[in-house]
Amino acid sequence: MFELGREFMRLFAGERIKPFADGLTGGDATLLELLDLQLLLQEAKSADVAAGRISSQDKAQRRLEAAVAWREVSRRSGDPVALRKAAAAAEIACAAFDPSRRPDAWARARCEQGFCGLLGAELFADPGLDAAAAIAFREARRIAKGGLAAPLADIGLALVEARGELATGGADAARAAFARFNAPIAALDTLTRRSAAARPLAAEARLMRADLLCGWGARLADESLLRGAIDEASAAADHVDIAYEPLTWARAEILRCQALGLWGEAVGDIDAVAAGATSLAAVLDHLSRDHSPLDWARIQIALAQALQALGEASSDERAYEQAVTCYDRAGLVLKDAPATPMRGLAAGQRAICLARSAELTGDLGVLDSAETALKIELANLQARRDPVAWALAQMHLARLYEARVDITGKDRGERAAAVLALDAALDVFGEQGLRSLSVMAGEALERLRAGPAPKRTAV
């Protein structure tokens, strides 16, 4: 899909007067999606070099281009170092632009700082970064005179406000949040006539709105909100060209399929869940692991969740086995991004699939095999060298102990062992500042300490 040499020759033939001095894109952020992660990393480094060169024209703009490239590196890899580089480059660009002479450029750099904060909050579950992003967007909105900066600031503010309401707001709050995106998305759509950068940005805004609707719909089990998320993700995919915005298209498809699966669960339509799983498998044909590791892992997790839902609906242990395989594939990527909440989600759901498979079959050998594998993993892990991986293994082991008690109705020390493992994991997550994993471990501890689980009959 990404035959880069031919694509770039075709794109730039007749348009370039001279070769780009630095990088493959010449500072055009709309071309970054064509680069795989390694080429993107080189592009970000080239942008840094261009910004630091004494002879460079408009160094502030070069810094802004570097910030955009580094943020995309972090978005695809989950690398906090890349995100810090993006934030630092955006800050330098903001300081270099004169807001009285170039207000829109200054506002665009300030928006980039805000989007770095939003990405950090998403990747590392730090809500404090949302608050910092809101400050950046408000300042950008106050200074912006037009162009891309004003609608981008409005989108950023709408997203921060909606994230704050997502955990507690009802359906009316969801629809109000949806409406706040209307004006800035319309403004970006209008700007597409004179700015190529506006089209993918408008699609990104639609994806943000679809993701919020999906989150609200999943929490409230609201069919209309989930249907809205499906429609909005489909609209985002329709507004991009898969040949030139492959990642935006893939992200839209992932979200559409997730929302479709959740809608199918909400209305009891197993065919919709199966259709979502089939479409997710098709997306894998268009996106490689090397191009965007985190997006590839998201597809694997979404596919695993769909298979898990099919397993629940059909009581078929084979669906759980396939889901475990998908979670394992995602783990190949997420082991290099220990702070992202996706790692904890995949790890916890994998253990649940193993436990549920054992419950369905009444075969404790599934748990025996999983426990043996985890104990071998723990024996090979060094807590000092990779404390997060060690703590995750402890959390998985605790879930399997809990499943054994649940299946047999007997406690031969498994509950105490699970509490001990979770206590150790919770200590590590607290020391590492991993909030989402700390919450998961804390909830499991509360469940175990609440008392014996009722015995469940194997199917």
Tab-separated table of C-alpha atoms in Angstrom:
chain	number	residue	atom	x	y	z
A	1	MET	CA	0.000	0.000	0.000
A	2	PHE	CA	2.820	2.386	0.816
A	3	GLU	CA	5.142	2.316	-2.181
A	4	LEU	CA	6.875	5.449	-0.964
A	5	GLY	CA	9.419	6.017	-3.698
A	6	ARG	CA	6.860	5.999	-6.482
A	7	GLU	CA	4.327	7.975	-4.462
A	8	PHE	CA	6.759	10.776	-3.597
A	9	MET	CA	8.044	10.988	-7.164
A	10	ARG	CA	4.479	11.328	-8.410
A	11	LEU	CA	3.504	13.805	-5.715
A	12	PHE	CA	6.425	16.116	-6.207
A	13	ALA	CA	6.991	15.832	-9.961
A	14	GLY	CA	6.240	19.176	-11.537
A	15	GLU	CA	5.821	20.869	-8.145
A	16	ARG	CA	9.344	20.953	-6.774
A	17	ILE	CA	11.743	23.429	-8.248
A	18	LYS	CA	14.612	22.024	-6.195
A	19	PRO	CA	15.001	19.035	-3.877
A	20	PHE	CA	14.037	19.452	-0.246
A	21	ALA	CA	17.038	20.370	1.840
A	22	ASP	CA	15.801	18.386	4.825
A	23	GLY	CA	13.589	15.320	5.045
A	24	LEU	CA	11.135	13.750	2.649
A	25	THR	CA	8.119	15.993	3.164
A	26	GLY	CA	9.654	19.442	3.109
A	27	GLY	CA	7.663	20.402	6.196
A	28	ASP	CA	4.297	19.346	4.720
A	29	ALA	CA	2.504	17.660	7.620
A	30	THR	CA	-0.111	16.184	5.284
A	31	LEU	CA	2.548	13.811	3.888
A	32	LEU	CA	3.635	12.382	7.241
A	33	GLU	CA	1.043	9.608	7.055
A	34	LEU	CA	2.851	8.112	4.051
A	35	LEU	CA	5.967	7.458	6.141
A	36	ASP	CA	6.398	4.373	8.274
A	37	LEU	CA	7.615	4.839	11.831
A	38	GLN	CA	11.320	4.619	11.023
A	39	LEU	CA	11.059	7.123	8.171
A	40	LEU	CA	8.918	9.357	10.361
A	41	LEU	CA	11.579	9.272	13.074
A	42	GLN	CA	14.187	10.310	10.523
A	43	GLU	CA	11.858	13.057	9.327
A	44	ALA	CA	11.501	14.426	12.877
A	45	LYS	CA	15.274	14.419	13.337
A	46	SER	CA	15.714	16.183	9.992
A	47	ALA	CA	13.210	18.820	11.090
A	48	ASP	CA	15.259	19.391	14.249
A	49	VAL	CA	18.402	19.803	12.147
A	50	ALA	CA	16.669	22.250	9.813
A	51	ALA	CA	15.381	24.302	12.747
A	52	GLY	CA	18.837	24.500	14.312
A	53	ARG	CA	20.746	25.467	11.162
A	54	ILE	CA	22.117	29.007	11.258
A	55	SER	CA	21.160	29.660	7.641
A	56	SER	CA	17.617	28.375	8.122
A	57	GLN	CA	14.816	30.670	6.996
A	58	ASP	CA	11.965	31.199	9.497
A	59	LYS	CA	13.337	29.081	12.347
A	60	ALA	CA	10.122	29.399	14.328
A	61	GLN	CA	8.169	27.705	11.543
A	62	ARG	CA	10.807	24.961	11.321
A	63	ARG	CA	10.416	24.355	15.060
A	64	LEU	CA	6.666	24.064	14.651
A	65	GLU	CA	7.134	21.523	11.847
A	66	ALA	CA	9.481	19.542	14.098
A	67	ALA	CA	6.887	19.592	16.898
A	68	VAL	CA	4.213	18.164	14.587
A	69	ALA	CA	6.553	15.392	13.421
A	70	TRP	CA	7.668	14.435	16.944
A	71	ARG	CA	4.070	14.374	18.188
A	72	GLU	CA	3.168	11.959	15.399
A	73	VAL	CA	6.136	9.762	16.386
A	74	SER	CA	4.796	9.612	19.937
A	75	ARG	CA	1.254	8.995	18.754
A	76	ARG	CA	2.343	5.952	16.766
A	77	SER	CA	4.861	4.567	19.262
A	78	GLY	CA	3.719	5.733	22.714
A	79	ASP	CA	7.220	7.094	23.342
A	80	PRO	CA	7.159	9.748	26.102
A	81	VAL	CA	10.571	11.069	25.038
A	82	ALA	CA	9.234	11.887	21.573
A	83	LEU	CA	6.259	13.664	23.133
A	84	ARG	CA	8.548	15.736	25.338
A	85	LYS	CA	10.549	16.711	22.255
A	86	ALA	CA	7.331	17.726	20.523
A	87	ALA	CA	6.221	19.860	23.464
A	88	ALA	CA	9.664	21.487	23.749
A	89	ALA	CA	9.779	22.280	20.027
A	90	ALA	CA	6.301	23.792	20.163
A	91	GLU	CA	7.266	25.904	23.159
A	92	ILE	CA	10.376	27.202	21.371
A	93	ALA	CA	8.294	27.992	18.288
A	94	CYS	CA	5.764	29.837	20.404
A	95	ALA	CA	8.505	31.914	22.000
A	96	ALA	CA	10.038	32.687	18.604
A	97	PHE	CA	6.823	33.890	16.942
A	98	ASP	CA	5.838	37.496	17.670
A	99	PRO	CA	2.108	37.426	18.511
A	100	SER	CA	1.711	41.088	17.555
A	101	ARG	CA	3.178	40.554	14.064
A	102	ARG	CA	2.226	36.921	13.359
A	103	PRO	CA	-0.756	36.188	15.604
A	104	ASP	CA	-1.993	33.140	13.656
A	105	ALA	CA	1.442	31.493	13.593
A	106	TRP	CA	1.833	32.088	17.334
A	107	ALA	CA	-1.657	30.701	17.968
A	108	ARG	CA	-0.911	27.634	15.819
A	109	ALA	CA	2.243	26.934	17.871
A	110	ARG	CA	0.262	27.360	21.101
A	111	CYS	CA	-2.367	24.947	19.768
A	112	GLU	CA	0.396	22.447	19.072
A	113	GLN	CA	1.399	22.681	22.736
A	114	GLY	CA	-2.218	21.985	23.621
A	115	PHE	CA	-2.418	18.936	21.350
A	116	CYS	CA	0.773	17.591	22.926
A	117	GLY	CA	-0.996	17.850	26.274
A	118	LEU	CA	-4.099	16.082	24.945
A	119	LEU	CA	-1.997	13.246	23.540
A	120	GLY	CA	-0.097	12.915	26.824
A	121	ALA	CA	-3.364	12.692	28.758
A	122	GLU	CA	-4.588	9.983	26.382
A	123	LEU	CA	-1.379	7.938	26.247
A	124	PHE	CA	-0.396	8.170	29.901
A	125	ALA	CA	-3.753	8.692	31.664
A	126	ASP	CA	-2.720	12.012	33.202
A	127	PRO	CA	-5.778	14.295	33.509
A	128	GLY	CA	-3.555	17.172	34.616
A	129	LEU	CA	-2.325	17.455	31.044
A	130	ASP	CA	-5.888	18.127	29.892
A	131	ALA	CA	-6.012	21.153	32.178
A	132	ALA	CA	-2.699	22.445	30.826
A	133	ALA	CA	-3.940	21.912	27.278
A	134	ALA	CA	-7.097	23.921	27.998
A	135	ILE	CA	-4.984	26.911	29.061
A	136	ALA	CA	-2.991	26.707	25.820
A	137	PHE	CA	-6.131	26.515	23.677
A	138	ARG	CA	-7.757	29.487	25.425
A	139	GLU	CA	-4.690	31.644	24.844
A	140	ALA	CA	-4.501	30.562	21.221
A	141	ARG	CA	-8.181	31.340	20.682
A	142	ARG	CA	-7.757	34.812	22.133
A	143	ILE	CA	-4.871	35.677	19.790
A	144	ALA	CA	-5.918	33.856	16.600
A	145	LYS	CA	-7.264	36.085	13.850
A	146	GLY	CA	-8.229	33.368	11.378
A	147	GLY	CA	-6.768	30.457	9.484
A	148	LEU	CA	-6.401	27.033	11.056
A	149	ALA	CA	-5.574	28.170	14.568
A	150	ALA	CA	-9.040	29.424	15.587
A	151	PRO	CA	-11.012	26.235	14.768
A	152	LEU	CA	-8.228	24.048	16.147
A	153	ALA	CA	-8.359	25.921	19.448
A	154	ASP	CA	-12.144	25.538	19.554
A	155	ILE	CA	-11.823	21.798	18.886
A	156	GLY	CA	-9.227	21.418	21.612
A	157	LEU	CA	-11.415	23.246	24.143
A	158	ALA	CA	-14.458	21.178	23.158
A	159	LEU	CA	-12.497	17.959	23.642
A	160	VAL	CA	-11.127	18.953	27.053
A	161	GLU	CA	-14.576	19.967	28.277
A	162	ALA	CA	-16.137	16.745	26.987
A	163	ARG	CA	-13.449	14.571	28.597
A	164	GLY	CA	-14.222	16.202	31.925
A	165	GLU	CA	-17.913	15.309	31.586
A	166	LEU	CA	-17.483	11.831	30.101
A	167	ALA	CA	-17.314	9.925	33.387
A	168	THR	CA	-20.453	11.439	34.930
A	169	GLY	CA	-22.494	13.159	32.207
A	170	GLY	CA	-25.671	11.729	30.742
A	171	ALA	CA	-26.985	11.496	27.199
A	172	ASP	CA	-27.899	15.193	27.129
A	173	ALA	CA	-24.312	16.106	28.044
A	174	ALA	CA	-23.081	13.857	25.232
A	175	ARG	CA	-25.300	15.594	22.686
A	176	ALA	CA	-24.201	19.016	23.959
A	177	ALA	CA	-20.561	17.967	23.603
A	178	PHE	CA	-21.306	16.768	20.069
A	179	ALA	CA	-22.804	20.134	19.171
A	180	ARG	CA	-19.734	22.058	20.390
A	181	PHE	CA	-17.721	20.525	17.541
A	182	ASN	CA	-20.118	21.650	14.799
A	183	ALA	CA	-18.824	25.180	14.198
A	184	PRO	CA	-15.062	24.445	14.207
A	185	ILE	CA	-15.493	21.376	11.965
A	186	ALA	CA	-17.550	23.462	9.533
A	187	ALA	CA	-14.805	26.102	9.595
A	188	LEU	CA	-12.159	23.491	8.747
A	189	ASP	CA	-14.322	22.122	5.946
A	190	THR	CA	-14.525	25.631	4.512
A	191	LEU	CA	-10.759	26.072	4.769
A	192	THR	CA	-10.092	22.918	2.748
A	193	ARG	CA	-10.632	24.980	-0.394
A	194	ARG	CA	-7.443	26.966	0.253
A	195	SER	CA	-5.471	24.793	2.698
A	196	ALA	CA	-4.597	21.147	2.091
A	197	ALA	CA	-3.855	20.712	5.800
A	198	ALA	CA	-7.464	21.439	6.776
A	199	ARG	CA	-8.984	18.228	5.350
A	200	PRO	CA	-7.140	15.680	7.560
A	201	LEU	CA	-7.562	18.003	10.542
A	202	ALA	CA	-11.338	18.075	9.986
A	203	ALA	CA	-11.339	14.271	9.827
A	204	GLU	CA	-9.366	14.143	13.074
A	205	ALA	CA	-11.944	16.390	14.721
A	206	ARG	CA	-14.725	14.066	13.595
A	207	LEU	CA	-12.802	11.130	15.057
A	208	MET	CA	-12.472	12.936	18.388
A	209	ARG	CA	-16.223	13.499	18.419
A	210	ALA	CA	-16.945	9.898	17.420
A	211	ASP	CA	-14.652	8.596	20.155
A	212	LEU	CA	-16.490	10.675	22.753
A	213	LEU	CA	-19.875	9.405	21.556
A	214	CYS	CA	-18.578	5.847	21.648
A	215	GLY	CA	-17.330	6.288	25.211
A	216	TRP	CA	-20.604	7.824	26.353
A	217	GLY	CA	-22.646	5.213	24.526
A	218	ALA	CA	-20.641	2.341	26.020
A	219	ARG	CA	-21.006	3.695	29.554
A	220	LEU	CA	-24.708	4.456	29.254
A	221	ALA	CA	-25.531	1.520	26.930
A	222	ASP	CA	-27.277	4.138	24.779
A	223	GLU	CA	-28.117	2.808	21.309
A	224	SER	CA	-28.590	6.239	19.729
A	225	LEU	CA	-25.206	7.511	20.921
A	226	LEU	CA	-23.457	4.403	19.619
A	227	ARG	CA	-25.248	4.765	16.289
A	228	GLY	CA	-24.081	8.383	16.204
A	229	ALA	CA	-20.505	7.232	16.801
A	230	ILE	CA	-20.791	4.784	13.881
A	231	ASP	CA	-22.092	7.512	11.569
A	232	GLU	CA	-19.476	10.031	12.659
A	233	ALA	CA	-16.579	7.591	12.204
A	234	SER	CA	-17.938	6.692	8.765
A	235	ALA	CA	-18.095	10.397	7.887
A	236	ALA	CA	-14.461	10.821	8.969
A	237	ALA	CA	-13.405	7.925	6.717
A	238	ASP	CA	-15.383	9.401	3.811
A	239	HIS	CA	-13.564	12.736	4.140
A	240	VAL	CA	-10.069	11.302	3.577
A	241	ASP	CA	-8.298	9.519	0.745
A	242	ILE	CA	-7.021	6.109	1.825
A	243	ALA	CA	-4.061	6.473	-0.555
A	244	TYR	CA	-2.771	9.657	1.105
A	245	GLU	CA	-4.258	9.541	4.620
A	246	PRO	CA	-4.011	5.816	5.353
A	247	LEU	CA	-3.667	6.206	9.116
A	248	THR	CA	-6.609	8.565	9.498
A	249	TRP	CA	-8.698	6.146	7.436
A	250	ALA	CA	-7.549	3.176	9.538
A	251	ARG	CA	-8.281	5.030	12.789
A	252	ALA	CA	-11.750	5.887	11.521
A	253	GLU	CA	-12.409	2.260	10.580
A	254	ILE	CA	-11.180	0.994	13.949
A	255	LEU	CA	-13.525	3.358	15.756
A	256	ARG	CA	-16.450	2.553	13.460
A	257	CYS	CA	-16.014	-1.180	14.016
A	258	GLN	CA	-15.677	-0.743	17.786
A	259	ALA	CA	-18.849	1.322	17.905
A	260	LEU	CA	-20.625	-1.211	15.680
A	261	GLY	CA	-19.653	-4.043	18.030
A	262	LEU	CA	-20.810	-2.099	21.085
A	263	TRP	CA	-24.071	-1.228	19.356
A	264	GLY	CA	-24.556	-4.896	18.479
A	265	GLU	CA	-24.045	-5.847	22.126
A	266	ALA	CA	-26.458	-3.144	23.280
A	267	VAL	CA	-29.285	-4.229	20.968
A	268	GLY	CA	-28.517	-7.945	21.037
A	269	ASP	CA	-27.546	-8.090	17.349
A	270	ILE	CA	-24.789	-10.691	17.143
A	271	ASP	CA	-24.510	-10.183	13.376
A	272	ALA	CA	-23.413	-6.575	13.961
A	273	VAL	CA	-20.688	-7.734	16.354
A	274	ALA	CA	-19.505	-10.292	13.795
A	275	ALA	CA	-19.549	-7.667	11.036
A	276	GLY	CA	-17.380	-5.389	13.167
A	277	ALA	CA	-14.882	-8.194	13.731
A	278	THR	CA	-14.757	-8.997	10.010
A	279	SER	CA	-14.152	-5.347	9.094
A	280	LEU	CA	-11.381	-5.044	11.687
A	281	ALA	CA	-9.633	-8.052	10.185
A	282	ALA	CA	-9.846	-6.322	6.795
A	283	VAL	CA	-8.208	-3.169	8.187
A	284	LEU	CA	-5.184	-5.270	9.127
A	285	ASP	CA	-4.631	-5.868	5.418
A	286	HIS	CA	-4.085	-2.131	4.948
A	287	LEU	CA	-1.969	-1.287	7.993
A	288	SER	CA	1.315	-2.897	8.951
A	289	ARG	CA	2.843	-3.070	12.401
A	290	ASP	CA	5.926	-1.189	11.179
A	291	HIS	CA	3.878	1.721	9.886
A	292	SER	CA	2.172	2.534	13.188
A	293	PRO	CA	2.728	0.087	16.054
A	294	LEU	CA	0.148	1.604	18.406
A	295	ASP	CA	-2.570	1.748	15.755
A	296	TRP	CA	-1.797	-1.864	14.833
A	297	ALA	CA	-2.096	-2.804	18.518
A	298	ARG	CA	-5.424	-0.935	18.715
A	299	ILE	CA	-6.771	-3.040	15.857
A	300	GLN	CA	-5.668	-6.218	17.636
A	301	ILE	CA	-7.326	-5.118	20.879
A	302	ALA	CA	-10.525	-4.069	19.116
A	303	LEU	CA	-10.628	-7.401	17.268
A	304	ALA	CA	-10.014	-9.259	20.528
A	305	GLN	CA	-12.863	-7.385	22.203
A	306	ALA	CA	-15.198	-8.263	19.333
A	307	LEU	CA	-14.206	-11.928	19.574
A	308	GLN	CA	-14.696	-11.755	23.332
A	309	ALA	CA	-18.211	-10.416	22.806
A	310	LEU	CA	-18.919	-13.220	20.331
A	311	GLY	CA	-17.674	-15.688	22.925
A	312	GLU	CA	-20.037	-14.280	25.529
A	313	ALA	CA	-22.944	-14.406	23.105
A	314	SER	CA	-22.290	-17.932	21.841
A	315	SER	CA	-20.535	-19.507	24.847
A	316	ASP	CA	-17.852	-20.686	22.418
A	317	GLU	CA	-14.445	-21.122	24.020
A	318	ARG	CA	-12.771	-20.942	20.590
A	319	ALA	CA	-13.705	-17.279	20.352
A	320	TYR	CA	-11.902	-16.672	23.631
A	321	GLU	CA	-8.841	-18.544	22.370
A	322	GLN	CA	-8.728	-16.331	19.283
A	323	ALA	CA	-9.177	-13.246	21.451
A	324	VAL	CA	-6.217	-14.301	23.611
A	325	THR	CA	-4.111	-14.598	20.450
A	326	CYS	CA	-5.048	-11.041	19.450
A	327	TYR	CA	-4.217	-9.718	22.926
A	328	ASP	CA	-0.849	-11.488	22.726
A	329	ARG	CA	-0.121	-9.802	19.399
A	330	ALA	CA	-0.998	-6.417	20.864
A	331	GLY	CA	1.316	-7.196	23.771
A	332	LEU	CA	4.253	-7.450	21.358
A	333	VAL	CA	3.878	-3.715	20.757
A	334	LEU	CA	2.623	-2.570	24.147
A	335	LYS	CA	5.597	-4.038	26.018
A	336	ASP	CA	7.537	-1.067	24.615
A	337	ALA	CA	4.880	1.404	25.815
A	338	PRO	CA	4.424	0.435	29.487
A	339	ALA	CA	2.707	3.632	30.593
A	340	THR	CA	-0.201	3.547	28.142
A	341	PRO	CA	-3.561	2.407	29.542
A	342	MET	CA	-3.944	0.079	26.546
A	343	ARG	CA	-1.323	-2.224	28.039
A	344	GLY	CA	-3.319	-2.707	31.207
A	345	LEU	CA	-6.545	-3.100	29.227
A	346	ALA	CA	-5.059	-5.805	27.012
A	347	ALA	CA	-3.446	-7.599	29.933
A	348	GLY	CA	-6.575	-7.592	32.063
A	349	GLN	CA	-8.893	-8.672	29.254
A	350	ARG	CA	-6.499	-11.447	28.239
A	351	ALA	CA	-6.644	-12.892	31.746
A	352	ILE	CA	-10.441	-12.592	31.714
A	353	CYS	CA	-10.586	-14.514	28.410
A	354	LEU	CA	-8.457	-17.306	29.844
A	355	ALA	CA	-10.570	-17.444	32.981
A	356	ARG	CA	-13.834	-17.391	31.042
A	357	SER	CA	-12.590	-20.124	28.717
A	358	ALA	CA	-11.816	-22.281	31.749
A	359	GLU	CA	-15.241	-21.536	33.203
A	360	LEU	CA	-16.993	-22.536	29.981
A	361	THR	CA	-15.130	-25.793	29.592
A	362	GLY	CA	-14.770	-26.634	33.273
A	363	ASP	CA	-11.177	-27.454	32.322
A	364	LEU	CA	-8.833	-26.261	35.033
A	365	GLY	CA	-5.977	-27.281	32.764
A	366	VAL	CA	-6.424	-23.953	30.937
A	367	LEU	CA	-5.752	-22.135	34.186
A	368	ASP	CA	-2.904	-24.512	35.018
A	369	SER	CA	-1.203	-23.771	31.690
A	370	ALA	CA	-1.731	-20.034	32.068
A	371	GLU	CA	-0.435	-20.037	35.642
A	372	THR	CA	2.627	-22.050	34.642
A	373	ALA	CA	3.391	-19.645	31.790
A	374	LEU	CA	3.020	-16.625	34.084
A	375	LYS	CA	5.238	-18.128	36.751
A	376	ILE	CA	7.894	-18.849	34.143
A	377	GLU	CA	7.570	-15.256	32.941
A	378	LEU	CA	7.925	-13.976	36.499
A	379	ALA	CA	11.015	-16.153	37.026
A	380	ASN	CA	12.628	-14.600	33.960
A	381	LEU	CA	11.617	-11.038	34.784
A	382	GLN	CA	13.713	-8.761	36.960
A	383	ALA	CA	11.573	-6.383	38.967
A	384	ARG	CA	14.326	-3.767	39.092
A	385	ARG	CA	14.963	-3.821	35.356
A	386	ASP	CA	11.333	-3.880	34.175
A	387	PRO	CA	9.095	-3.227	37.176
A	388	VAL	CA	5.946	-2.584	35.121
A	389	ALA	CA	6.138	-5.897	33.258
A	390	TRP	CA	6.755	-7.684	36.554
A	391	ALA	CA	3.762	-5.972	38.170
A	392	LEU	CA	1.521	-6.756	35.203
A	393	ALA	CA	2.455	-10.424	35.444
A	394	GLN	CA	1.499	-10.316	39.122
A	395	MET	CA	-1.872	-8.790	38.234
A	396	HIS	CA	-2.528	-11.462	35.594
A	397	LEU	CA	-1.641	-14.185	38.065
A	398	ALA	CA	-4.053	-12.743	40.626
A	399	ARG	CA	-6.877	-12.794	38.071
A	400	LEU	CA	-6.236	-16.481	37.374
A	401	TYR	CA	-6.198	-17.291	41.099
A	402	GLU	CA	-9.532	-15.494	41.400
A	403	ALA	CA	-10.951	-17.480	38.475
A	404	ARG	CA	-9.898	-20.769	40.089
A	405	VAL	CA	-11.759	-19.878	43.290
A	406	ASP	CA	-14.746	-18.782	41.212
A	407	ILE	CA	-14.848	-22.056	39.240
A	408	THR	CA	-14.272	-24.505	42.087
A	409	GLY	CA	-16.009	-22.620	44.874
A	410	LYS	CA	-13.080	-23.603	47.093
A	411	ASP	CA	-10.265	-21.463	48.422
A	412	ARG	CA	-7.034	-23.341	49.024
A	413	GLY	CA	-5.000	-20.213	49.549
A	414	GLU	CA	-5.564	-18.742	46.098
A	415	ARG	CA	-7.425	-15.698	47.426
A	416	ALA	CA	-4.589	-14.784	49.793
A	417	ALA	CA	-2.054	-15.361	47.021
A	418	ALA	CA	-4.052	-13.113	44.707
A	419	VAL	CA	-4.212	-10.348	47.326
A	420	LEU	CA	-0.466	-10.616	47.865
A	421	ALA	CA	0.222	-10.406	44.121
A	422	LEU	CA	-2.077	-7.403	43.705
A	423	ASP	CA	-0.527	-5.602	46.669
A	424	ALA	CA	2.903	-5.998	45.080
A	425	ALA	CA	1.606	-4.824	41.699
A	426	LEU	CA	-0.169	-1.837	43.249
A	427	ASP	CA	3.054	-0.710	44.932
A	428	VAL	CA	4.881	-0.753	41.612
A	429	PHE	CA	2.117	1.048	39.721
A	430	GLY	CA	2.038	3.729	42.410
A	431	GLU	CA	5.811	4.213	42.288
A	432	GLN	CA	5.746	4.451	38.491
A	433	GLY	CA	2.815	6.884	38.487
A	434	LEU	CA	0.615	4.582	36.372
A	435	ARG	CA	-2.846	5.759	37.392
A	436	SER	CA	-4.987	3.557	35.177
A	437	LEU	CA	-3.192	0.376	36.206
A	438	SER	CA	-3.363	1.418	39.856
A	439	VAL	CA	-7.137	1.788	39.548
A	440	MET	CA	-7.466	-1.662	37.961
A	441	ALA	CA	-5.354	-3.310	40.667
A	442	GLY	CA	-7.228	-1.452	43.415
A	443	GLU	CA	-10.614	-2.553	42.085
A	444	ALA	CA	-9.447	-6.177	41.946
A	445	LEU	CA	-8.222	-5.941	45.549
A	446	GLU	CA	-11.574	-4.590	46.701
A	447	ARG	CA	-13.373	-7.402	44.915
A	448	LEU	CA	-11.192	-10.074	46.514
A	449	ARG	CA	-11.447	-8.602	49.993
A	450	ALA	CA	-15.235	-8.291	49.731
A	451	GLY	CA	-15.634	-12.002	50.331
A	452	PRO	CA	-15.861	-15.338	48.531
A	453	ALA	CA	-17.395	-15.271	45.072
A	454	PRO	CA	-20.442	-17.448	44.487
A	455	LYS	CA	-19.722	-20.687	42.705
A	456	ARG	CA	-20.451	-20.579	38.982
A	457	THR	CA	-21.621	-23.637	37.102
A	458	ALA	CA	-19.482	-24.597	34.153
A	459	VAL	CA	-21.277	-24.718	30.824
